[in-house]
């Protein structure tokens, strides 16, 4: 028996017990995937039409504008802008933009179609197509995988209070990606096709809603079995989940008036916790009833926390050949016993722990400066392709690097690395450093060379058009990834070279960088 009030009560308890980690997970998922669009909308991650004073969250074409343009081009006689009242058009566009993400597959494809219909089928269309392809690949191998990781976090945190935020990446750690990605892709395709029937789309949305949870419990389960279990478990329960969603409608409306802050600090983790409890209620009934396929729900440690004696016995009986793990995996306090998970990573996937607080020599600093600069350039190119279907003519310098990323990365290594044991403080410092560095660099280029490197005048929550809230948040997250993972791993690879080779590489990169700066200054004067 699924009792809505009891589920919501358990969801609130779950969030309170692990509050900071819960909101951090939902925030990361919002930033890295197409989930929780209301949260990201008001931080400035995609365009929204109809905001006061003509302010768009970003100056790019909004999702609703793209959809209207495509419809009007396919139906030349039906000009939506003329036939609908302005209020209805603006209100409908605002709802579409707030409830969707610019990086979603559907709107990326619409942008490509719109570009093909408006532009000559040359390079611009190829870029639009490339952006659509990147959006599809990102949805398949990033968004869907991280969605499963989010479900896993909330599933474990019910019983294990010290569940780590990194749990959202657990499928990458297991090297178990392709099967979950395939099942989720099939779910997306089926859902899209059913959406054309409208009513069938709503029904199938709830019928397929447990597939990510099933994959989080058993990533090796087949497509047919995952779909079957979700259908069976949701039989006679679709209306109950619909009512649960409906009960959060007031919270969602209230969140709009707080510019998404309420979603970030309370609603998103609250909803995620309630739905995790909903899954376990159905799962428990299904397993106890010994219904068909129940043996595929094989992770008993999600319901039963093993005692210390049980762990000791399990360790004694554990066969390392079935899955290599480090010693800390056995007895991490109040954390899921990873070495007992049904799916084990291959031997090649087990690496030594990342030493984020390691020391770096001066050659490593030079290498990381250029490595992070190139990484930032690639990131900006990919983001521009996915959002707008264009490649910027020149982001800053002629070469494939963005020095602002490298400068901030080195500054973080110098001044923030000592606070690595406090991730919240690290995030705040990253945010502040990027905001100051971004503002100063933009001001220097503007006042010294008359070159406006970044123009955020039409961005929501911007400061003199030089920085904006969404960019600072995105870089703060990227800075955390750089400090905790990328810098140590890249340095390990760099140190495999002899010192002479490292010195030659750093000298060559420095000369190229200086030459690029000089060339840029001379061409802009």
Short mmCIF file of C-alpha atoms in Angstrom, two decimals:
data_model
loop_
_atom_site.label_atom_id
_atom_site.label_comp_id
_atom_site.label_asym_id
_atom_site.label_seq_id
_atom_site.Cartn_x
_atom_site.Cartn_y
_atom_site.Cartn_z
CA UNK A 1 0.00 0.00 0.00
CA UNK A 2 1.55 3.32 -1.13
CA UNK A 3 0.61 6.14 1.23
CA UNK A 4 1.50 9.52 -0.21
CA UNK A 5 1.80 11.36 3.10
CA UNK A 6 4.03 8.66 4.55
CA UNK A 7 6.29 8.75 1.47
CA UNK A 8 6.63 12.52 1.69
CA UNK A 9 7.41 12.27 5.39
CA UNK A 10 10.15 9.71 4.71
CA UNK A 11 11.46 11.88 1.89
CA UNK A 12 11.77 14.86 4.24
CA UNK A 13 13.57 12.71 6.81
CA UNK A 14 15.99 11.42 4.17
CA UNK A 15 16.84 14.95 3.04
CA UNK A 16 17.29 16.24 6.61
CA UNK A 17 19.67 13.39 7.47
CA UNK A 18 21.93 14.12 4.51
CA UNK A 19 20.95 17.68 3.66
CA UNK A 20 24.18 19.19 2.35
CA UNK A 21 25.06 16.16 0.25
CA UNK A 22 21.49 15.90 -1.08
CA UNK A 23 21.33 19.50 -2.31
CA UNK A 24 24.88 19.19 -3.68
CA UNK A 25 23.93 16.12 -5.70
CA UNK A 26 20.78 17.74 -7.11
CA UNK A 27 22.74 20.90 -7.91
CA UNK A 28 25.45 18.92 -9.74
CA UNK A 29 22.84 16.99 -11.69
CA UNK A 30 21.10 20.24 -12.62
CA UNK A 31 24.37 21.77 -13.86
CA UNK A 32 25.65 18.67 -15.69
CA UNK A 33 22.45 17.33 -17.25
CA UNK A 34 19.12 18.50 -18.64
CA UNK A 35 17.35 17.75 -15.35
CA UNK A 36 15.88 20.44 -13.07
CA UNK A 37 15.62 23.17 -15.75
CA UNK A 38 13.90 25.59 -13.36
CA UNK A 39 17.00 25.59 -11.15
CA UNK A 40 19.39 26.37 -14.01
CA UNK A 41 17.13 28.83 -15.83
CA UNK A 42 17.59 31.70 -13.40
CA UNK A 43 21.32 31.11 -12.99
CA UNK A 44 21.72 32.01 -16.65
CA UNK A 45 22.32 28.77 -18.51
CA UNK A 46 19.85 29.15 -21.37
CA UNK A 47 17.62 31.73 -23.00
CA UNK A 48 14.16 32.55 -21.76
CA UNK A 49 11.76 34.75 -23.67
CA UNK A 50 9.33 37.15 -22.03
CA UNK A 51 11.38 38.23 -19.04
CA UNK A 52 10.95 41.84 -17.81
CA UNK A 53 12.86 44.66 -19.55
CA UNK A 54 13.71 42.42 -22.45
CA UNK A 55 16.31 40.63 -20.39
CA UNK A 56 17.03 37.12 -21.57
CA UNK A 57 18.87 34.73 -19.35
CA UNK A 58 21.31 34.48 -22.24
CA UNK A 59 21.23 36.39 -25.53
CA UNK A 60 20.90 33.19 -27.56
CA UNK A 61 17.68 32.22 -29.31
CA UNK A 62 15.32 30.65 -26.77
CA UNK A 63 13.77 27.19 -27.12
CA UNK A 64 10.28 28.62 -27.68
CA UNK A 65 11.55 31.00 -30.38
CA UNK A 66 13.24 28.12 -32.20
CA UNK A 67 10.09 25.99 -32.00
CA UNK A 68 7.91 28.84 -33.33
CA UNK A 69 10.29 29.52 -36.22
CA UNK A 70 10.35 25.86 -37.27
CA UNK A 71 6.55 25.56 -37.09
CA UNK A 72 6.03 28.73 -39.11
CA UNK A 73 8.47 27.58 -41.79
CA UNK A 74 6.77 24.21 -42.15
CA UNK A 75 3.35 25.89 -42.22
CA UNK A 76 3.87 29.19 -44.10
CA UNK A 77 0.19 30.14 -43.92
CA UNK A 78 0.01 29.84 -40.18
CA UNK A 79 1.88 32.71 -38.55
CA UNK A 80 1.64 31.89 -34.86
CA UNK A 81 2.85 35.34 -33.82
CA UNK A 82 -0.10 36.99 -35.60
CA UNK A 83 -2.83 34.49 -34.71
CA UNK A 84 -2.20 34.20 -30.97
CA UNK A 85 -2.62 37.06 -28.49
CA UNK A 86 0.75 38.45 -27.31
CA UNK A 87 0.02 37.49 -23.69
CA UNK A 88 -0.70 33.86 -24.60
CA UNK A 89 2.39 33.70 -26.81
CA UNK A 90 4.68 35.16 -24.15
CA UNK A 91 3.22 33.08 -21.33
CA UNK A 92 3.43 29.87 -23.37
CA UNK A 93 6.97 30.67 -24.45
CA UNK A 94 8.02 31.39 -20.88
CA UNK A 95 6.60 28.06 -19.65
CA UNK A 96 8.35 26.14 -22.47
CA UNK A 97 11.68 27.86 -21.80
CA UNK A 98 11.58 27.41 -18.03
CA UNK A 99 10.58 23.74 -18.25
CA UNK A 100 13.14 22.76 -20.91
CA UNK A 101 16.89 22.82 -21.31
CA UNK A 102 18.83 24.32 -24.21
CA UNK A 103 21.06 21.23 -24.32
CA UNK A 104 18.14 18.81 -24.74
CA UNK A 105 18.23 16.61 -27.82
CA UNK A 106 14.85 17.78 -29.10
CA UNK A 107 15.69 21.49 -29.20
CA UNK A 108 19.21 20.87 -30.49
CA UNK A 109 17.69 19.01 -33.43
CA UNK A 110 15.15 21.82 -33.91
CA UNK A 111 18.00 24.33 -34.04
CA UNK A 112 19.70 22.23 -36.73
CA UNK A 113 16.43 22.03 -38.73
CA UNK A 114 15.87 25.76 -38.34
CA UNK A 115 19.42 26.48 -39.50
CA UNK A 116 18.99 24.26 -42.53
CA UNK A 117 15.79 26.08 -43.49
CA UNK A 118 17.19 29.58 -42.98
CA UNK A 119 20.83 29.26 -44.01
CA UNK A 120 22.63 28.03 -47.08
CA UNK A 121 23.44 24.35 -46.56
CA UNK A 122 27.12 25.04 -46.03
CA UNK A 123 29.43 25.23 -43.03
CA UNK A 124 26.85 26.77 -40.68
CA UNK A 125 24.51 23.82 -41.16
CA UNK A 126 27.37 21.42 -40.53
CA UNK A 127 28.07 23.17 -37.24
CA UNK A 128 24.39 22.98 -36.29
CA UNK A 129 24.40 19.27 -37.10
CA UNK A 130 27.59 18.81 -35.08
CA UNK A 131 25.92 20.56 -32.15
CA UNK A 132 22.90 18.27 -32.42
CA UNK A 133 25.17 15.20 -32.52
CA UNK A 134 27.06 16.42 -29.44
CA UNK A 135 23.76 16.98 -27.65
CA UNK A 136 22.65 13.42 -28.49
CA UNK A 137 25.94 11.91 -27.32
CA UNK A 138 25.89 14.04 -24.19
CA UNK A 139 22.37 12.89 -23.38
CA UNK A 140 23.24 9.22 -23.93
CA UNK A 141 26.62 8.98 -22.21
CA UNK A 142 26.49 11.80 -19.67
CA UNK A 143 22.98 12.94 -18.74
CA UNK A 144 21.39 9.48 -18.65
CA UNK A 145 24.33 7.92 -16.80
CA UNK A 146 24.39 10.71 -14.22
CA UNK A 147 20.62 10.42 -13.78
CA UNK A 148 21.11 6.79 -12.79
CA UNK A 149 23.91 7.90 -10.46
CA UNK A 150 21.61 10.40 -8.77
CA UNK A 151 19.04 7.66 -8.16
CA UNK A 152 21.79 5.49 -6.70
CA UNK A 153 22.83 8.23 -4.29
CA UNK A 154 19.33 8.63 -2.87
CA UNK A 155 18.80 4.87 -2.79
CA UNK A 156 21.92 4.38 -0.68
CA UNK A 157 21.51 7.45 1.53
CA UNK A 158 18.27 6.03 2.94
CA UNK A 159 20.28 3.55 5.02
CA UNK A 160 23.86 4.86 4.77
CA UNK A 161 24.14 8.42 6.07
CA UNK A 162 27.72 8.96 4.85
CA UNK A 163 26.97 8.22 1.19
CA UNK A 164 29.41 10.30 -0.84
CA UNK A 165 28.47 12.84 -3.51
CA UNK A 166 30.77 11.00 -5.92
CA UNK A 167 28.20 8.18 -5.98
CA UNK A 168 26.59 9.90 -8.99
CA UNK A 169 29.63 8.77 -11.00
CA UNK A 170 29.48 5.15 -9.84
CA UNK A 171 28.77 3.70 -13.30
CA UNK A 172 31.89 5.36 -14.67
CA UNK A 173 33.92 3.88 -11.81
CA UNK A 174 32.51 0.43 -12.52
CA UNK A 175 33.24 0.85 -16.26
CA UNK A 176 29.63 -0.22 -16.73
CA UNK A 177 28.28 2.40 -19.14
CA UNK A 178 27.12 0.92 -22.42
CA UNK A 179 24.33 -1.33 -21.16
CA UNK A 180 22.69 1.36 -18.96
CA UNK A 181 23.18 3.90 -21.76
CA UNK A 182 21.48 1.54 -24.25
CA UNK A 183 18.52 0.86 -21.96
CA UNK A 184 18.06 4.56 -21.21
CA UNK A 185 18.32 5.40 -24.91
CA UNK A 186 15.57 2.88 -25.69
CA UNK A 187 13.49 4.43 -22.93
CA UNK A 188 13.99 7.93 -24.42
CA UNK A 189 13.11 6.78 -27.94
CA UNK A 190 9.99 4.94 -26.81
CA UNK A 191 8.93 7.88 -24.65
CA UNK A 192 9.42 10.32 -27.56
CA UNK A 193 7.32 8.19 -29.90
CA UNK A 194 4.55 7.81 -27.33
CA UNK A 195 4.59 11.58 -26.73
CA UNK A 196 3.04 12.12 -30.16
CA UNK A 197 -0.13 10.48 -28.84
CA UNK A 198 -0.16 12.95 -25.88
CA UNK A 199 -2.22 10.74 -23.51
CA UNK A 200 -0.01 7.74 -24.26
CA UNK A 201 3.05 9.89 -23.53
CA UNK A 202 1.80 10.69 -20.05
CA UNK A 203 0.98 7.05 -19.32
CA UNK A 204 4.32 5.78 -20.61
CA UNK A 205 6.18 8.48 -18.69
CA UNK A 206 4.97 6.94 -15.46
CA UNK A 207 5.22 3.38 -16.73
CA UNK A 208 8.92 3.86 -17.55
CA UNK A 209 9.68 6.00 -14.49
CA UNK A 210 11.33 3.19 -12.48
CA UNK A 211 13.84 2.17 -15.17
CA UNK A 212 16.64 4.47 -13.84
CA UNK A 213 16.15 3.05 -10.33
CA UNK A 214 16.25 -0.53 -11.60
CA UNK A 215 19.46 0.24 -13.51
CA UNK A 216 20.93 1.90 -10.43
CA UNK A 217 20.34 -1.33 -8.52
CA UNK A 218 21.34 -3.71 -11.30
CA UNK A 219 23.32 -2.01 -14.13
CA UNK A 220 23.73 -5.30 -16.01
CA UNK A 221 20.00 -5.96 -16.40
CA UNK A 222 18.79 -6.34 -19.99
CA UNK A 223 16.53 -3.92 -21.81
CA UNK A 224 13.48 -6.20 -21.98
CA UNK A 225 13.74 -7.17 -18.33
CA UNK A 226 14.16 -3.55 -17.16
CA UNK A 227 11.11 -2.43 -19.15
CA UNK A 228 9.11 -5.42 -17.91
CA UNK A 229 9.94 -4.82 -14.25
CA UNK A 230 9.09 -1.12 -14.50
CA UNK A 231 5.74 -1.90 -16.15
CA UNK A 232 4.86 -4.56 -13.59
CA UNK A 233 5.86 -2.52 -10.58
CA UNK A 234 3.95 0.53 -11.85
CA UNK A 235 0.80 -1.43 -12.63
CA UNK A 236 -2.00 0.21 -10.61
CA UNK A 237 0.56 2.71 -9.24
CA UNK A 238 0.82 5.24 -12.09
CA UNK A 239 -2.00 7.33 -10.67
CA UNK A 240 -0.33 7.34 -7.25
CA UNK A 241 2.94 8.68 -8.66
CA UNK A 242 1.00 11.25 -10.68
CA UNK A 243 -0.67 12.48 -7.48
CA UNK A 244 2.74 12.67 -5.79
CA UNK A 245 3.99 14.85 -8.64
CA UNK A 246 0.82 16.94 -8.46
CA UNK A 247 1.35 17.51 -4.74
CA UNK A 248 4.62 19.31 -5.52
CA UNK A 249 3.02 21.70 -8.01
CA UNK A 250 2.59 24.41 -5.38
CA UNK A 251 6.26 24.14 -4.42
CA UNK A 252 7.28 24.45 -8.08
CA UNK A 253 5.16 27.56 -8.57
CA UNK A 254 6.54 29.08 -5.37
CA UNK A 255 10.07 28.30 -6.61
CA UNK A 256 9.52 30.47 -9.68
CA UNK A 257 9.00 33.48 -7.42
CA UNK A 258 12.34 32.76 -5.71
CA UNK A 259 14.17 32.58 -9.07
CA UNK A 260 14.81 28.87 -8.60
CA UNK A 261 16.47 29.19 -5.18
CA UNK A 262 13.72 27.24 -3.42
CA UNK A 263 14.16 24.43 -5.95
CA UNK A 264 17.88 24.40 -5.27
CA UNK A 265 17.74 24.50 -1.46
CA UNK A 266 14.70 22.29 -0.82
CA UNK A 267 12.32 21.14 -3.55
CA UNK A 268 14.68 19.14 -5.80
CA UNK A 269 16.19 16.95 -3.03
CA UNK A 270 12.75 16.65 -1.40
CA UNK A 271 11.20 15.30 -4.61
CA UNK A 272 14.18 13.00 -5.25
CA UNK A 273 13.96 11.60 -1.72
CA UNK A 274 10.20 10.97 -1.99
CA UNK A 275 10.59 9.14 -5.29
CA UNK A 276 13.37 6.99 -3.88
CA UNK A 277 11.02 5.99 -1.04
CA UNK A 278 8.28 5.34 -3.60
CA UNK A 279 10.57 2.97 -5.54
CA UNK A 280 11.55 1.05 -2.42
CA UNK A 281 7.94 0.66 -1.33
CA UNK A 282 7.06 -0.92 -4.68
CA UNK A 283 10.30 -2.89 -4.77
CA UNK A 284 9.72 -4.37 -1.32
CA UNK A 285 6.19 -5.48 -2.21
CA UNK A 286 7.36 -6.93 -5.51
CA UNK A 287 10.24 -8.92 -4.00
CA UNK A 288 8.18 -10.21 -1.06
CA UNK A 289 5.45 -11.33 -3.48
CA UNK A 290 8.06 -13.24 -5.53
CA UNK A 291 6.67 -11.79 -8.75
CA UNK A 292 8.20 -12.64 -12.10
CA UNK A 293 11.74 -11.31 -12.46
CA UNK A 294 12.11 -10.29 -8.80
CA UNK A 295 15.55 -11.95 -8.70
CA UNK A 296 16.87 -9.13 -10.89
CA UNK A 297 16.32 -6.76 -7.97
CA UNK A 298 19.35 -8.33 -6.37
CA UNK A 299 20.87 -5.66 -4.14
CA UNK A 300 19.69 -6.67 -0.69
CA UNK A 301 22.16 -4.33 1.04
CA UNK A 302 20.04 -1.37 -0.02
CA UNK A 303 17.43 -2.57 2.49
CA UNK A 304 19.62 -4.43 4.97
CA UNK A 305 22.65 -2.73 6.51
CA UNK A 306 25.21 -5.43 7.36
CA UNK A 307 26.64 -5.51 10.87
CA UNK A 308 30.37 -5.39 11.53
CA UNK A 309 30.42 -9.16 12.08
CA UNK A 310 28.70 -9.74 8.75
CA UNK A 311 31.25 -7.53 7.04
CA UNK A 312 34.11 -9.44 8.65
CA UNK A 313 32.69 -12.76 7.50
CA UNK A 314 32.05 -11.37 4.03
CA UNK A 315 35.61 -10.09 3.86
CA UNK A 316 36.97 -13.48 4.87
CA UNK A 317 34.90 -15.21 2.20
CA UNK A 318 35.45 -12.53 -0.43
CA UNK A 319 37.19 -13.69 -3.60
CA UNK A 320 39.40 -10.86 -4.85
CA UNK A 321 39.39 -12.37 -8.32
CA UNK A 322 35.73 -11.39 -8.67
CA UNK A 323 36.38 -7.70 -8.16
CA UNK A 324 39.50 -5.91 -6.97
CA UNK A 325 38.96 -3.27 -4.32
CA UNK A 326 41.14 -1.31 -1.96
CA UNK A 327 41.02 -1.92 1.76
CA UNK A 328 39.04 1.24 2.51
CA UNK A 329 36.13 -0.13 0.49
CA UNK A 330 35.51 -2.80 3.12
CA UNK A 331 34.85 -0.73 6.21
CA UNK A 332 34.00 2.81 5.16
CA UNK A 333 31.82 3.99 8.09
CA UNK A 334 28.10 4.34 7.37
CA UNK A 335 28.70 3.74 3.66
CA UNK A 336 27.43 1.03 1.38
CA UNK A 337 29.81 -2.01 1.29
CA UNK A 338 31.01 -1.49 -2.26
CA UNK A 339 33.00 -4.73 -2.41
CA UNK A 340 29.72 -6.66 -2.03
CA UNK A 341 28.01 -4.96 -4.97
CA UNK A 342 26.82 -7.46 -7.61
CA UNK A 343 28.67 -5.65 -10.42
CA UNK A 344 32.43 -5.45 -9.99
CA UNK A 345 34.83 -3.28 -12.02
CA UNK A 346 37.51 -4.88 -14.20
CA UNK A 347 41.04 -4.99 -12.81
CA UNK A 348 42.20 -2.24 -15.18
CA UNK A 349 39.53 0.09 -13.78
CA UNK A 350 40.93 -0.01 -10.25
CA UNK A 351 43.41 2.82 -9.83
CA UNK A 352 45.24 4.20 -6.87
CA UNK A 353 43.23 6.86 -5.00
CA UNK A 354 43.59 10.38 -6.31
CA UNK A 355 45.85 12.43 -4.03
CA UNK A 356 44.29 15.83 -4.42
CA UNK A 357 46.55 17.37 -1.73
CA UNK A 358 49.75 16.31 -3.49
CA UNK A 359 52.62 18.74 -4.17
CA UNK A 360 53.40 20.11 -7.65
CA UNK A 361 56.77 21.22 -9.02
CA UNK A 362 57.18 24.29 -11.24
CA UNK A 363 57.16 22.23 -14.47
CA UNK A 364 53.86 20.69 -13.45
CA UNK A 365 52.39 24.16 -12.86
CA UNK A 366 53.41 25.25 -16.37
CA UNK A 367 52.02 22.07 -17.90
CA UNK A 368 48.73 22.33 -15.98
CA UNK A 369 48.37 25.99 -17.01
CA UNK A 370 48.41 25.07 -20.69
CA UNK A 371 46.49 21.81 -20.23
CA UNK A 372 43.63 23.58 -18.47
CA UNK A 373 43.73 26.42 -21.01
CA UNK A 374 43.30 23.95 -23.88
CA UNK A 375 40.61 22.09 -21.96
CA UNK A 376 38.73 25.36 -21.42
CA UNK A 377 38.96 26.18 -25.13
CA UNK A 378 37.53 22.78 -26.08
CA UNK A 379 34.79 23.18 -23.49
CA UNK A 380 33.75 26.58 -24.83
CA UNK A 381 33.70 25.26 -28.40
CA UNK A 382 31.54 22.27 -27.43
CA UNK A 383 29.16 24.44 -25.39
CA UNK A 384 28.76 26.90 -28.26
CA UNK A 385 28.07 24.08 -30.73
CA UNK A 386 25.41 22.51 -28.53
CA UNK A 387 23.67 25.77 -27.60
CA UNK A 388 23.90 27.78 -30.82
CA UNK A 389 25.30 25.50 -33.51
CA UNK A 390 28.19 27.89 -34.20
CA UNK A 391 31.93 27.99 -33.51
CA UNK A 392 33.19 31.38 -32.28
CA UNK A 393 35.52 33.02 -34.79
CA UNK A 394 38.08 33.78 -32.09
CA UNK A 395 37.40 33.28 -28.43
CA UNK A 396 40.42 35.29 -27.26
CA UNK A 397 43.73 34.22 -28.78
CA UNK A 398 44.49 32.68 -32.16
CA UNK A 399 45.66 29.39 -30.65
CA UNK A 400 43.49 26.61 -29.20
CA UNK A 401 43.63 27.80 -25.60
CA UNK A 402 41.95 30.14 -23.17
CA UNK A 403 44.54 31.55 -20.71
CA UNK A 404 41.85 32.61 -18.23
CA UNK A 405 41.18 28.94 -17.49
CA UNK A 406 44.87 28.24 -17.00
CA UNK A 407 45.42 31.30 -14.80
CA UNK A 408 42.47 30.41 -12.57
CA UNK A 409 43.61 26.78 -12.42
CA UNK A 410 47.09 27.72 -11.23
CA UNK A 411 45.70 30.24 -8.74
CA UNK A 412 43.42 27.54 -7.34
CA UNK A 413 46.36 25.17 -6.93
CA UNK A 414 48.35 27.86 -5.09
CA UNK A 415 45.70 29.21 -2.72
CA UNK A 416 42.72 26.83 -2.53
CA UNK A 417 44.42 23.44 -2.35
CA UNK A 418 44.98 23.78 1.40
CA UNK A 419 41.18 23.80 1.97
CA UNK A 420 40.43 20.58 0.06
CA UNK A 421 38.92 18.93 3.12
CA UNK A 422 36.07 21.47 3.02
CA UNK A 423 34.39 21.15 -0.42
CA UNK A 424 31.81 23.87 0.31
CA UNK A 425 34.56 26.38 1.06
CA UNK A 426 36.48 25.26 -2.04
CA UNK A 427 33.39 25.89 -4.19
CA UNK A 428 32.90 29.35 -2.67
CA UNK A 429 36.56 30.27 -3.20
CA UNK A 430 36.46 28.99 -6.79
CA UNK A 431 33.38 31.09 -7.43
CA UNK A 432 35.02 34.21 -6.01
CA UNK A 433 38.37 33.72 -7.78
CA UNK A 434 36.79 33.18 -11.18
CA UNK A 435 34.44 36.15 -10.73
CA UNK A 436 37.32 38.48 -9.81
CA UNK A 437 39.67 37.11 -12.48
CA UNK A 438 36.96 37.18 -15.16
CA UNK A 439 35.95 40.74 -14.33
CA UNK A 440 39.53 42.05 -14.17
CA UNK A 441 40.63 40.34 -17.39
CA UNK A 442 37.60 41.67 -19.24
CA UNK A 443 38.24 45.18 -17.87
CA UNK A 444 41.93 45.10 -18.80
CA UNK A 445 41.26 43.98 -22.37
CA UNK A 446 38.46 46.53 -22.71
CA UNK A 447 40.37 49.51 -21.30
CA UNK A 448 43.83 48.61 -22.60
CA UNK A 449 43.11 47.25 -26.08
CA UNK A 450 39.55 48.33 -26.66
CA UNK A 451 38.70 44.65 -27.08
CA UNK A 452 35.49 43.32 -25.49
CA UNK A 453 36.41 39.70 -24.89
CA UNK A 454 33.15 38.85 -23.17
CA UNK A 455 29.85 40.69 -23.45
CA UNK A 456 27.26 39.58 -20.91
CA UNK A 457 25.12 42.74 -21.02
CA UNK A 458 21.98 40.76 -21.90
CA UNK A 459 22.66 37.97 -19.43
CA UNK A 460 20.56 37.56 -16.32
CA UNK A 461 22.35 38.50 -13.06
CA UNK A 462 25.40 40.04 -14.76
CA UNK A 463 27.90 42.57 -13.41
CA UNK A 464 28.56 45.38 -15.90
CA UNK A 465 28.34 42.83 -18.69
CA UNK A 466 31.72 41.35 -17.73
CA UNK A 467 30.65 38.32 -15.67
CA UNK A 468 27.35 36.64 -14.84
CA UNK A 469 26.07 34.27 -12.20
CA UNK A 470 25.73 31.18 -14.40
CA UNK A 471 29.29 31.41 -15.71
CA UNK A 472 30.76 31.79 -12.23
CA UNK A 473 28.82 28.81 -10.91
CA UNK A 474 29.84 26.65 -13.88
CA UNK A 475 33.50 27.55 -13.42
CA UNK A 476 33.32 26.94 -9.67
CA UNK A 477 32.16 23.39 -10.37
CA UNK A 478 34.83 22.98 -13.04
CA UNK A 479 37.43 24.27 -10.59
CA UNK A 480 36.41 21.62 -8.08
CA UNK A 481 36.82 18.93 -10.73
CA UNK A 482 40.22 20.38 -11.61
CA UNK A 483 41.46 20.42 -8.01
CA UNK A 484 40.09 17.08 -6.88
CA UNK A 485 40.62 14.99 -10.02
CA UNK A 486 42.00 16.52 -13.23
CA UNK A 487 45.14 18.18 -11.86
CA UNK A 488 46.35 15.11 -9.90
CA UNK A 489 45.59 12.69 -12.75
CA UNK A 490 47.12 14.88 -15.46
CA UNK A 491 50.21 15.40 -13.31
CA UNK A 492 50.59 11.64 -12.83
CA UNK A 493 50.62 11.22 -16.61
CA UNK A 494 53.03 14.14 -17.06
CA UNK A 495 55.47 12.76 -14.48
CA UNK A 496 55.79 9.51 -16.41
CA UNK A 497 58.00 11.45 -18.86
CA UNK A 498 61.64 12.11 -18.09
CA UNK A 499 62.51 15.50 -16.63
CA UNK A 500 64.25 16.54 -19.84
CA UNK A 501 61.18 15.81 -21.96
CA UNK A 502 58.97 17.64 -19.47
CA UNK A 503 61.22 20.70 -19.67
CA UNK A 504 61.19 20.68 -23.49
CA UNK A 505 57.38 20.42 -23.59
CA UNK A 506 56.96 23.29 -21.13
CA UNK A 507 59.46 25.48 -23.02
CA UNK A 508 57.73 24.83 -26.36
CA UNK A 509 54.29 25.59 -24.91
CA UNK A 510 55.56 28.79 -23.27
CA UNK A 511 57.10 30.04 -26.52
CA UNK A 512 53.93 29.31 -28.46
CA UNK A 513 51.81 31.02 -25.82
CA UNK A 514 53.96 34.18 -25.77
CA UNK A 515 53.99 34.32 -29.58
CA UNK A 516 50.19 34.01 -29.64
CA UNK A 517 49.77 36.84 -27.13
CA UNK A 518 52.11 39.11 -29.09
CA UNK A 519 50.35 38.29 -32.36
CA UNK A 520 46.94 39.03 -30.83
CA UNK A 521 48.09 42.37 -29.41
CA UNK A 522 49.68 43.45 -32.71
CA UNK A 523 46.64 42.53 -34.76
CA UNK A 524 44.27 44.35 -32.41
CA UNK A 525 46.22 47.61 -32.13
#
